[in-house]
Short mmCIF file of C-alpha atoms in Angstrom, two decimals:
data_model
loop_
_atom_site.label_atom_id
_atom_site.label_comp_id
_atom_site.label_asym_id
_atom_site.label_seq_id
_atom_site.Cartn_x
_atom_site.Cartn_y
_atom_site.Cartn_z
CA MET L 123 126.36 104.92 78.13
CA SER L 124 128.66 105.64 81.14
CA SER L 125 128.13 103.92 84.47
CA VAL L 126 126.89 107.12 86.14
CA THR L 127 124.53 107.88 83.26
CA GLY L 128 123.31 104.31 83.32
CA MET L 129 122.55 104.47 87.04
CA LEU L 130 120.66 107.74 86.65
CA ALA L 131 118.69 106.30 83.74
CA GLY L 132 117.94 103.19 85.80
CA THR L 133 116.74 105.30 88.74
CA VAL L 134 114.36 107.24 86.48
CA PHE L 135 113.22 103.94 84.94
CA VAL L 136 112.29 102.47 88.33
CA ALA L 137 110.73 105.75 89.50
CA LEU L 138 108.47 105.75 86.43
CA ALA L 139 107.36 102.19 87.18
CA ALA L 140 106.56 103.06 90.81
CA THR L 141 104.76 106.28 89.85
CA ASN L 142 102.62 104.46 87.30
CA VAL L 143 101.52 101.93 89.92
CA VAL L 144 100.59 104.65 92.42
CA VAL L 145 98.73 106.74 89.82
CA MET L 146 96.81 103.68 88.60
CA MET L 147 95.69 102.80 92.13
CA GLU L 148 94.67 106.40 92.84
CA ALA L 149 92.68 106.56 89.59
CA HIS L 150 90.59 103.53 90.48
CA LEU L 151 89.58 104.43 94.00
CA PRO L 152 85.81 103.69 94.22
CA LEU L 153 84.85 107.23 95.29
CA ARG L 154 87.14 109.10 92.91
CA ASN L 155 85.22 111.67 90.86
CA SER L 156 85.36 111.35 87.08
CA THR L 157 87.35 114.54 86.36
CA THR L 158 90.20 113.63 88.69
CA ARG L 159 90.10 110.03 87.50
CA ASP L 160 90.40 111.11 83.86
CA ARG L 161 93.44 113.24 84.67
CA LEU L 162 95.09 110.42 86.59
CA ILE L 163 94.42 107.96 83.77
CA ALA L 164 95.93 110.40 81.26
CA ALA L 165 99.00 110.81 83.49
CA HIS L 166 99.28 107.03 83.81
CA ARG L 167 99.11 106.68 80.04
CA VAL L 168 101.87 109.26 79.48
CA GLY L 169 104.03 107.64 82.16
CA GLY L 170 103.49 104.25 80.52
CA TYR L 171 104.62 105.53 77.13
CA LEU L 172 107.77 107.05 78.70
CA PHE L 173 108.47 103.79 80.52
CA VAL L 174 108.22 101.75 77.30
CA ILE L 175 110.49 104.21 75.47
CA MET L 176 113.11 104.02 78.24
CA PHE L 177 112.87 100.23 78.27
CA CYS L 178 113.58 100.09 74.53
CA ILE L 179 116.54 102.47 74.89
CA MET L 180 117.99 100.52 77.82
CA ALA L 181 117.49 97.18 76.04
CA TYR L 182 119.24 98.53 72.94
CA SER L 183 122.09 99.94 75.07
CA MET L 184 122.51 96.57 76.78
CA SER L 185 122.63 94.74 73.43
CA GLN L 186 125.28 97.16 72.18
CA LYS L 187 127.28 96.65 75.37
CA LEU L 188 127.14 92.87 74.99
CA THR L 189 128.28 93.14 71.36
CA GLY L 190 131.19 95.37 72.36
CA LEU L 191 132.36 92.99 75.06
CA GLY L 192 133.11 90.30 72.50
CA ILE L 193 132.53 87.47 75.01
CA THR L 194 133.24 84.08 73.42
CA GLY L 195 132.71 81.72 76.38
CA HIS L 196 130.06 81.67 79.06
CA LEU L 197 128.45 84.96 80.00
CA PRO L 198 128.96 86.26 83.54
CA THR L 199 126.15 85.33 85.90
CA TYR L 200 124.99 88.90 86.42
CA LEU L 201 124.67 89.44 82.64
CA VAL L 202 122.66 86.23 82.23
CA PHE L 203 120.38 87.38 85.03
CA HIS L 204 120.06 90.80 83.39
CA ILE L 205 119.05 89.25 80.04
CA VAL L 206 116.49 86.96 81.71
CA LEU L 207 114.87 89.94 83.45
CA VAL L 208 114.62 91.83 80.15
CA LEU L 209 113.02 88.80 78.50
CA VAL L 210 110.51 88.60 81.38
CA LEU L 211 109.73 92.31 81.35
CA ALA L 212 109.03 92.52 77.60
CA PRO L 213 105.99 90.16 77.60
CA LEU L 214 104.73 91.69 80.85
CA LEU L 215 104.66 95.11 79.21
CA SER L 216 102.90 93.70 76.14
CA LEU L 217 100.30 91.99 78.35
CA LYS L 218 99.74 95.19 80.37
CA ILE L 219 99.22 97.27 77.20
CA LEU L 220 96.84 94.68 75.74
CA MET L 221 94.73 94.48 78.91
CA ALA L 222 94.68 98.27 79.31
CA ARG L 223 93.24 98.60 75.83
CA ARG L 224 90.88 95.63 75.71
CA TYR L 225 89.97 94.78 79.31
CA LYS L 226 89.97 98.06 81.23
CA GLN L 227 87.53 96.77 83.82
CA SER L 228 89.98 94.12 85.06
CA HIS L 229 91.37 96.50 87.68
CA SER L 230 92.75 93.82 89.99
CA SER L 231 94.71 92.09 87.20
CA LEU L 232 96.04 95.40 85.87
CA LYS L 233 97.21 96.44 89.34
CA ALA L 234 98.89 93.07 89.90
CA ILE L 235 100.72 93.28 86.56
CA GLY L 236 101.73 96.88 87.27
CA VAL L 237 103.22 95.92 90.64
CA LEU L 238 105.01 92.95 89.03
CA ILE L 239 106.47 95.24 86.35
CA PHE L 240 107.74 97.57 89.06
CA LEU L 241 109.39 94.71 90.97
CA VAL L 242 111.05 93.27 87.86
CA SER L 243 112.21 96.77 86.84
CA PHE L 244 113.69 97.38 90.27
CA VAL L 245 115.58 94.09 90.24
CA LEU L 246 116.60 94.65 86.61
CA VAL L 247 118.26 97.94 87.51
CA ALA L 248 119.35 97.44 91.12
CA ILE L 249 121.05 94.06 91.22
CA PRO L 250 123.18 94.29 88.03
CA ALA L 251 124.06 97.91 88.82
CA LEU L 252 125.16 97.12 92.36
CA SER L 253 127.00 94.02 91.21
CA GLU L 254 128.86 95.95 88.52
CA SER L 255 129.65 98.83 90.89
CA LEU L 256 130.96 96.61 93.65
CA ARG L 257 132.94 94.48 91.20
CA SER L 258 134.68 97.15 89.16
CA ALA L 259 134.51 100.50 90.96
CA ASN L 260 137.05 101.74 93.49
CA PRO L 261 135.65 102.03 97.01
CA GLY L 262 135.85 105.81 96.91
CA SER L 263 134.73 106.35 93.33
CA LEU L 264 131.71 108.40 92.32
CA GLY L 265 129.88 105.34 90.99
CA SER L 266 130.32 103.42 94.19
CA ARG L 267 129.21 106.32 96.35
CA LEU L 268 126.19 106.98 94.09
CA ALA L 269 125.10 103.35 94.20
CA ALA L 270 125.44 103.18 97.98
CA GLY L 271 123.63 106.50 98.35
CA LEU L 272 120.71 105.33 96.21
CA VAL L 273 120.30 102.15 98.23
CA VAL L 274 120.43 104.01 101.56
CA ALA L 275 117.99 106.68 100.29
CA ALA L 276 115.55 104.04 99.06
CA CYS L 277 115.66 102.24 102.42
CA LEU L 278 115.17 105.47 104.38
CA ILE L 279 112.20 106.49 102.22
CA GLN L 280 110.56 103.08 102.64
CA CYS L 281 111.08 103.19 106.43
CA ALA L 282 109.66 106.73 106.62
CA LEU L 283 106.58 105.77 104.61
CA ALA L 284 105.99 102.68 106.71
CA LEU L 285 106.43 104.62 109.96
CA THR L 286 104.09 107.41 108.82
CA LYS L 287 101.41 104.94 107.77
CA SER L 288 101.71 103.10 111.09
CA MET L 289 101.43 106.31 113.12
CA ASN L 290 98.43 107.52 111.13
CA SER L 291 96.74 104.17 111.57
CA ARG L 292 97.29 104.27 115.35
CA VAL L 293 95.96 107.81 115.63
CA SER L 294 92.86 106.88 113.62
CA ARG L 295 92.14 103.88 115.82
CA LYS L 296 92.61 105.85 119.04
CA THR L 297 90.46 108.82 118.07
CA LEU L 298 87.68 107.18 116.07
CA ARG L 299 87.74 103.55 117.20
CA VAL L 300 86.00 102.61 113.95
CA PRO L 301 87.38 101.63 110.52
CA GLU L 302 88.50 104.70 108.62
CA ILE L 303 87.28 105.13 105.05
CA PRO L 304 87.29 108.23 102.88
CA THR L 305 84.19 110.41 102.96
CA PRO L 306 82.31 110.35 99.69
CA ALA L 307 83.65 112.74 97.10
CA THR L 308 81.02 115.28 96.17
CA PRO L 309 81.48 116.57 92.61
CA LEU L 310 81.77 120.32 92.21
CA SER L 311 78.50 120.43 90.29
CA GLU L 312 76.70 118.92 93.32
CA ARG L 313 78.23 121.43 95.73
CA GLU L 314 77.25 124.31 93.50
CA SER L 315 73.73 122.94 93.07
CA GLU L 316 73.20 123.03 96.84
CA LYS L 317 73.54 126.81 96.71
CA SER L 318 71.77 127.53 93.43
CA LEU L 319 68.36 126.17 92.49
CA ILE L 320 67.32 125.73 88.89
CA THR L 321 63.98 127.14 87.76
CA LEU L 322 62.20 124.92 85.24
CA LEU L 323 59.17 125.72 83.07
CA LEU L 324 57.04 122.83 81.82
CA THR L 325 56.62 123.26 78.06
CA GLN L 326 55.61 119.84 76.72
CA VAL L 327 53.95 116.64 77.93
CA GLU L 328 54.15 113.34 76.04
CA GLN L 329 52.15 110.27 77.00
CA GLN L 330 54.43 107.21 76.94
CA THR L 331 52.08 104.52 78.27
CA HIS L 332 48.71 104.43 80.03
CA ASP L 333 50.40 105.40 83.33
CA THR L 334 53.64 107.08 82.26
CA ARG L 335 54.36 110.56 80.92
CA THR L 336 57.48 112.38 79.78
CA LEU L 337 57.63 116.03 80.80
CA ARG L 338 59.95 118.48 79.07
CA PHE L 339 61.07 121.54 81.03
CA LYS L 340 62.79 124.62 79.70
CA ILE L 341 65.72 125.76 81.86
CA LEU L 342 65.07 129.38 82.80
CA ASN L 343 68.29 130.02 84.72
CA GLU L 344 71.43 131.23 83.05
CA ARG L 345 73.38 128.58 84.95
CA ARG L 346 74.32 125.68 82.73
CA LEU L 347 73.03 122.27 83.81
CA CYS L 348 76.09 119.99 83.91
CA ALA L 349 74.58 116.53 84.19
CA LYS L 350 75.92 113.09 83.41
CA PRO L 351 73.72 110.47 81.70
CA GLY L 352 71.95 108.61 84.50
CA GLN L 353 71.90 111.31 87.19
CA PHE L 354 68.75 112.74 88.76
CA LEU L 355 67.23 116.02 89.92
CA THR L 356 65.35 116.76 93.12
CA LEU L 357 62.33 118.94 92.36
CA GLN L 358 60.19 120.88 94.82
CA TRP L 359 56.59 120.23 93.77
CA ALA L 360 53.53 122.09 95.05
CA VAL L 361 50.89 119.38 95.56
CA ASN L 362 47.56 120.44 97.10
CA GLY L 363 49.18 123.51 98.60
CA GLN L 364 52.03 121.57 100.19
CA ARG L 365 55.70 121.58 99.20
CA VAL L 366 56.68 117.99 98.40
CA PRO L 367 60.20 117.04 97.22
CA GLY L 368 60.51 114.36 94.57
CA SER L 369 63.60 112.98 92.83
CA TYR L 370 63.41 112.00 89.18
CA THR L 371 66.07 110.76 86.81
CA ILE L 372 66.83 112.91 83.79
CA SER L 373 65.54 110.83 80.88
CA SER L 374 66.79 113.15 78.13
CA SER L 375 70.36 113.38 76.86
CA PRO L 376 72.49 115.76 78.98
CA THR L 377 73.91 117.19 75.76
CA HIS L 378 70.80 119.42 75.59
CA GLU L 379 71.53 122.56 77.58
CA ASP L 380 68.27 124.45 77.06
CA TYR L 381 65.82 121.80 78.29
CA VAL L 382 65.60 118.70 80.46
CA GLU L 383 63.10 115.83 80.48
CA ILE L 384 61.88 113.54 83.23
CA THR L 385 59.61 110.53 82.82
CA ALA L 386 57.13 109.81 85.62
CA LYS L 387 55.31 106.52 86.07
CA ARG L 388 52.29 106.61 88.35
CA MET L 389 53.15 104.77 91.55
CA GLU L 390 50.73 103.31 94.05
CA ASN L 391 50.13 105.87 96.83
CA GLY L 392 52.56 108.22 95.08
CA ARG L 393 51.43 111.83 95.57
CA VAL L 394 53.99 113.36 93.22
CA SER L 395 53.69 110.75 90.46
CA ALA L 396 49.89 111.03 90.54
CA PHE L 397 50.16 114.81 90.25
CA LEU L 398 52.58 114.57 87.31
CA ASN L 399 50.36 112.12 85.46
CA GLU L 400 47.11 113.98 86.08
CA GLY L 401 47.58 117.60 87.12
CA ALA L 402 50.84 118.82 85.57
CA LYS L 403 50.19 121.09 82.57
CA PRO L 404 52.42 123.31 80.38
CA GLY L 405 53.18 126.57 82.14
CA LEU L 406 53.97 124.90 85.47
CA GLU L 407 57.12 126.28 87.13
CA VAL L 408 59.17 124.21 89.55
CA GLU L 409 62.50 124.60 91.32
CA ALA L 410 65.08 121.83 91.16
CA SER L 411 68.45 121.07 92.68
CA GLY L 412 71.11 118.79 91.35
CA PRO L 413 72.09 116.88 89.36
CA TYR L 414 72.98 114.17 91.86
CA GLY L 415 74.00 110.53 91.87
CA ARG L 416 76.95 108.24 91.22
CA PHE L 417 74.90 106.07 88.86
CA TYR L 418 75.94 107.38 85.45
CA PHE L 419 77.65 106.39 82.21
CA ASP L 420 81.17 107.68 81.48
CA GLU L 421 82.34 106.86 77.98
CA THR L 422 86.03 107.29 78.87
CA TYR L 423 85.72 104.66 81.59
CA HIS L 424 82.87 102.36 80.54
CA LYS L 425 84.01 101.08 77.16
CA SER L 426 81.32 98.41 77.05
CA ILE L 427 78.05 98.42 79.02
CA VAL L 428 75.03 96.22 79.69
CA LEU L 429 71.82 97.92 80.86
CA ILE L 430 69.31 95.84 82.81
CA ALA L 431 66.09 97.72 83.51
CA GLY L 432 62.76 96.85 85.06
CA GLY L 433 59.64 98.99 84.50
CA SER L 434 60.33 102.70 84.94
CA GLY L 435 63.99 101.88 85.60
CA ILE L 436 64.41 102.42 81.85
CA THR L 437 64.61 106.21 82.34
CA PRO L 438 68.33 106.54 83.25
CA MET L 439 69.13 103.98 80.55
CA MET L 440 67.32 106.14 77.98
CA SER L 441 69.43 109.14 79.00
CA MET L 442 72.58 107.06 78.46
CA LEU L 443 71.43 105.75 75.07
CA SER L 444 70.35 109.19 73.85
CA TYR L 445 73.67 110.62 75.00
CA MET L 446 75.56 107.94 73.06
CA ASP L 447 73.43 108.62 70.00
CA ASP L 448 74.01 112.39 70.18
CA LEU L 449 77.79 111.95 70.40
CA LYS L 450 77.87 109.08 67.88
CA LEU L 451 79.73 106.87 70.35
CA MET L 452 80.76 103.40 69.23
CA ASN L 453 80.75 101.75 72.68
CA PRO L 454 79.05 98.33 72.59
CA VAL L 455 75.81 98.46 74.60
CA THR L 456 73.15 95.83 75.34
CA LEU L 457 69.77 96.60 76.94
CA LEU L 458 67.68 93.94 78.67
CA TYR L 459 64.30 95.48 79.50
CA CYS L 460 61.71 93.65 81.61
CA VAL L 461 58.09 94.82 81.95
CA ARG L 462 54.72 93.20 82.58
CA THR L 463 52.84 93.63 79.29
CA ASP L 464 53.53 95.15 75.90
CA GLU L 465 51.42 98.15 76.97
CA ASP L 466 53.95 98.88 79.72
CA ILE L 467 56.94 99.30 77.38
CA ILE L 468 58.14 102.87 77.97
CA PHE L 469 60.00 104.59 75.08
CA GLN L 470 58.96 101.82 72.71
CA ASN L 471 59.23 103.96 69.55
CA GLU L 472 62.48 105.57 70.72
CA LEU L 473 64.05 102.16 71.32
CA VAL L 474 63.20 101.12 67.76
CA ARG L 475 64.80 104.32 66.46
CA LEU L 476 67.93 103.88 68.55
CA GLY L 477 68.22 100.29 67.39
CA LYS L 478 68.66 101.61 63.87
CA SER L 479 70.77 104.65 64.77
CA LEU L 480 73.33 103.16 67.18
CA PRO L 481 75.54 100.66 65.31
CA ASN L 482 76.70 98.72 68.40
CA PHE L 483 73.37 98.72 70.27
CA LYS L 484 71.10 95.72 70.70
CA TYR L 485 68.15 95.28 73.02
CA GLU L 486 65.70 92.63 74.13
CA VAL L 487 62.33 93.13 75.82
CA CYS L 488 60.98 90.44 78.14
CA LEU L 489 57.33 90.41 79.26
CA SER L 490 56.26 88.70 82.47
CA ARG L 491 52.59 88.74 81.37
CA PRO L 492 52.66 88.46 77.58
CA GLY L 493 49.52 88.70 75.48
CA PRO L 494 48.50 86.19 72.80
CA THR L 495 50.11 88.25 70.02
CA TRP L 496 53.50 88.66 71.71
CA SER L 497 56.27 86.81 69.87
CA GLY L 498 59.27 87.95 71.91
CA HIS L 499 60.74 86.73 75.17
CA SER L 500 58.44 86.06 78.11
CA GLY L 501 58.84 85.25 81.78
CA ARG L 502 61.10 86.87 84.34
CA LEU L 503 64.75 87.81 84.24
CA THR L 504 66.79 84.61 84.43
CA GLU L 505 70.42 83.55 84.21
CA GLU L 506 69.70 81.85 80.87
CA PHE L 507 68.18 85.05 79.44
CA VAL L 508 71.21 87.11 80.46
CA SER L 509 73.71 84.53 79.19
CA GLN L 510 71.88 84.24 75.89
CA HIS L 511 72.05 87.95 75.06
CA VAL L 512 75.28 88.99 76.81
CA THR L 513 77.99 86.97 75.13
CA ASP L 514 80.88 88.93 76.69
CA LEU L 515 80.69 88.73 80.47
CA ASP L 516 84.30 89.67 81.20
CA SER L 517 84.58 93.32 80.15
CA PRO L 518 81.23 95.24 80.33
CA THR L 519 80.02 97.36 83.22
CA PHE L 520 76.49 96.35 84.25
CA PHE L 521 73.93 99.05 85.12
CA LEU L 522 70.84 97.88 87.06
CA CYS L 523 67.76 99.99 87.69
CA GLY L 524 64.23 99.04 88.67
CA PRO L 525 62.15 97.92 91.66
CA LYS L 526 64.10 96.53 94.60
CA GLY L 527 63.00 92.92 94.10
CA PHE L 528 63.94 93.08 90.42
CA MET L 529 67.39 94.46 91.19
CA ASP L 530 68.04 91.92 93.94
CA ASN L 531 67.27 89.16 91.47
CA ALA L 532 69.41 90.75 88.74
CA HIS L 533 72.33 91.24 91.13
CA GLN L 534 72.13 87.62 92.24
CA ILE L 535 72.11 86.44 88.63
CA LEU L 536 75.18 88.51 87.75
CA SER L 537 77.01 87.26 90.83
CA SER L 538 76.26 83.66 89.87
CA LEU L 539 77.70 84.39 86.42
CA GLY L 540 80.96 85.51 88.01
CA ILE L 541 80.54 89.27 87.55
CA HIS L 542 82.64 91.11 90.13
CA GLU L 543 81.01 93.70 92.37
CA ASP L 544 83.09 96.57 90.98
CA ARG L 545 81.44 96.05 87.57
CA ILE L 546 77.86 96.24 88.89
CA LEU L 547 76.27 99.66 89.38
CA GLN L 548 72.69 99.92 90.58
CA GLU L 549 70.09 102.43 91.63
CA SER L 550 66.64 101.78 93.02
CA PHE L 551 63.79 103.57 91.34
CA GLY L 552 60.56 105.08 92.57
CA GLU L 553 59.39 107.39 95.31
CA GLY L 554 60.93 106.93 98.71
CA LYS L 555 58.82 105.04 101.23
CA PRO L 556 58.94 106.08 104.85
CA SER L 557 59.59 103.58 107.55
CA THR L 558 56.53 101.72 108.80
CA GLU L 559 57.64 102.03 112.42
CA SER L 560 55.73 104.53 114.48
CA PHE L 561 57.76 107.45 115.69
CA SER L 562 55.28 108.82 118.17
CA GLY L 563 56.84 109.83 121.45
CA GLU L 564 54.69 107.50 123.58
CA GLY L 565 56.51 104.85 125.55
CA ARG L 566 59.96 105.80 124.31
CA THR L 567 63.05 107.24 125.96
CA VAL L 568 64.02 110.82 125.18
CA GLU L 569 66.30 111.01 122.13
CA ARG L 570 69.47 113.03 122.57
CA VAL L 571 71.91 113.81 119.76
CA VAL L 572 75.48 114.95 120.34
CA PHE L 573 76.98 116.75 117.34
CA ILE L 574 80.55 116.26 118.49
CA HIS L 575 82.37 118.46 115.96
CA SER L 576 79.92 121.33 116.45
CA ASP L 577 80.03 120.86 120.25
CA LYS L 578 76.23 120.80 120.55
CA VAL L 579 73.87 118.55 122.52
CA CYS L 580 70.26 118.57 121.27
CA GLN L 581 66.96 116.96 122.18
CA ALA L 582 65.37 115.26 119.17
CA PRO L 583 61.61 115.82 118.72
CA ALA L 584 59.68 112.63 117.98
CA GLY L 585 59.74 111.71 114.32
CA SER L 586 62.31 114.30 113.23
CA THR L 587 65.27 113.32 111.11
CA LEU L 588 68.90 113.96 111.96
CA LEU L 589 69.14 116.49 109.13
CA GLU L 590 66.10 118.44 110.40
CA LEU L 591 67.56 118.47 113.90
CA ALA L 592 70.93 119.67 112.58
CA GLU L 593 69.29 122.49 110.62
CA LYS L 594 67.29 123.66 113.64
CA ASN L 595 70.44 123.84 115.75
CA GLY L 596 72.79 125.44 113.24
CA VAL L 597 74.84 122.31 112.49
CA GLN L 598 76.05 122.32 108.89
CA ILE L 599 75.47 119.04 107.03
CA PRO L 600 75.52 119.30 103.22
CA TYR L 601 72.55 117.63 101.53
CA GLY L 602 71.07 117.03 98.11
CA CYS L 603 67.92 115.03 97.43
CA ARG L 604 66.70 114.70 101.06
CA LEU L 605 65.33 111.27 100.09
CA GLY L 606 68.31 109.06 100.90
CA LEU L 607 69.29 108.54 97.28
CA CYS L 608 72.20 110.81 96.40
CA GLY L 609 74.50 110.18 99.38
CA THR L 610 75.50 113.85 99.68
CA CYS L 611 74.60 114.10 103.39
CA SER L 612 76.34 110.88 104.48
CA THR L 613 77.69 111.34 108.01
CA ARG L 614 79.32 108.99 110.48
CA VAL L 615 77.57 107.91 113.69
CA LEU L 616 80.20 107.30 116.37
CA SER L 617 77.87 105.68 118.89
CA GLY L 618 74.20 104.96 119.39
CA THR L 619 71.42 103.56 117.23
CA VAL L 620 69.99 105.20 114.11
CA GLN L 621 67.24 103.85 111.89
CA MET L 622 67.22 104.81 108.20
CA ASP L 623 64.11 104.74 106.00
CA VAL L 624 66.28 103.90 102.96
CA GLU L 625 69.99 103.18 102.48
CA ASP L 626 70.39 103.51 98.71
CA GLY L 627 72.74 106.49 98.95
CA LEU L 628 75.41 104.56 100.89
CA THR L 629 78.07 102.17 99.65
CA THR L 630 78.78 98.91 101.48
CA GLU L 631 82.05 100.35 102.80
CA GLN L 632 80.24 103.38 104.23
CA LYS L 633 77.63 101.20 105.95
CA ASN L 634 80.35 99.03 107.52
CA ALA L 635 82.16 102.14 108.77
CA GLY L 636 79.07 103.56 110.50
CA TYR L 637 77.90 106.16 107.99
CA VAL L 638 74.19 107.06 107.84
CA LEU L 639 72.04 109.37 105.73
CA PRO L 640 70.79 112.11 108.11
CA CYS L 641 68.00 113.14 105.73
CA VAL L 642 66.22 109.80 106.31
CA SER L 643 67.63 108.85 109.73
CA ARG L 644 65.86 108.87 113.08
CA VAL L 645 67.60 108.24 116.37
CA LYS L 646 66.90 105.88 119.24
CA GLY L 647 68.22 106.93 122.62
CA THR L 648 71.49 108.84 122.75
CA VAL L 649 73.49 109.18 119.52
CA VAL L 650 76.90 110.76 118.90
CA VAL L 651 77.34 112.13 115.36
CA ALA L 652 80.56 113.30 113.66
CA ALA L 653 79.14 116.66 112.54
#
């Protein structure tokens, strides 16, 4: 391999290492949608294979070069350094491949190893190449000029990138004066669902427990329902002559394209859940939008999962399990299901069937109020119960769903067991509860909302939400569930005070950056909104 060819090969080698690091970081951004992430992961995999192939070729070329030199005494310093770098890079590559296959959830470790591989690759190519060029090449030779040009180009590119990043950062701070984070990515299916409602026809009702029913709806539209296991629909119910929105998780497998099922547990003071458990009969038609939600199972990303459900929080878990059963997936999955009594176990027969059908599925039911004939686990969710039935705590993704108190306890238990936040996904369950604060106009200052991007200043009627005010004044804010769950309408508040009824549709980063959910937000005083 000539010196020029070797330098070109080395440049491509280092470029591949850098590209793989960038692609890996882009693929694991928290708000990256699954389709783009899958493509980036595939590109990263192809780049990794090319990198390993080039490494083997370059290592073989170096060994042939050393053999041809016929050195009998001590090796030159630069060759010794070159060999040491190759011996360091080989186990790093092996470790990276092993972790990428076995421990995909260890994003931080994989990124660190990827960056280290890039640095070693750069040194492996740059220092010996420059040393050899400066030692043997004539000052005006092509090799010398190429080496100098590559170094200068690399420095200029790094300076340009650093300068651009600095300028962008300054502009962001001057204009927004708040931490900049990316707006949540809305999948294409969600954007389409905002424009096109689905018409559903109730065809079958199955009683699950004394206060829970599963309702099967036939999809009347020609539009295909593209849902992911764990997502939910927002349905427009007609209850006592009034239009009442209600969001329910799809409890059936999304592989079924001609029907969809939801499972409704009667909630205290729940108008919709009471209607579904008492008044809903076959023949009922209802319009739905969606699917929505970032709480879903992705088999290409979640290679091992643990489902922790409380009460009716089993419904998204059942969609995931049925989906895995339909596709005959081999992903290891553990379900820990907590309910009050054995009469409250939803999908009891289906869980028994799935226990026999799914080879890598195991589940445990824990009752907080067990009867005299109960022989299983009893009590509440504890650290000991989780540790006993989840033997591998390092690789699974944990899905939590249930009442707020249950999920707070489960989240605290997982944190105490050392589970990192990026491996815990959760979604609260049940009908949204409005704020208990009175929003009557008595004794309060007049609310004024400035929609700064739309250049509109509006007076907010008492009790109205930001989304309602925007709609009345022609300000476009995309929305989904209108219950503060899906996060589609998240919008930044630049100044002023806003009170939200619920915050489930926002990530921690969004909350820290000043995002609110207009569909469940009410203003206090003067508020400036980035809409």
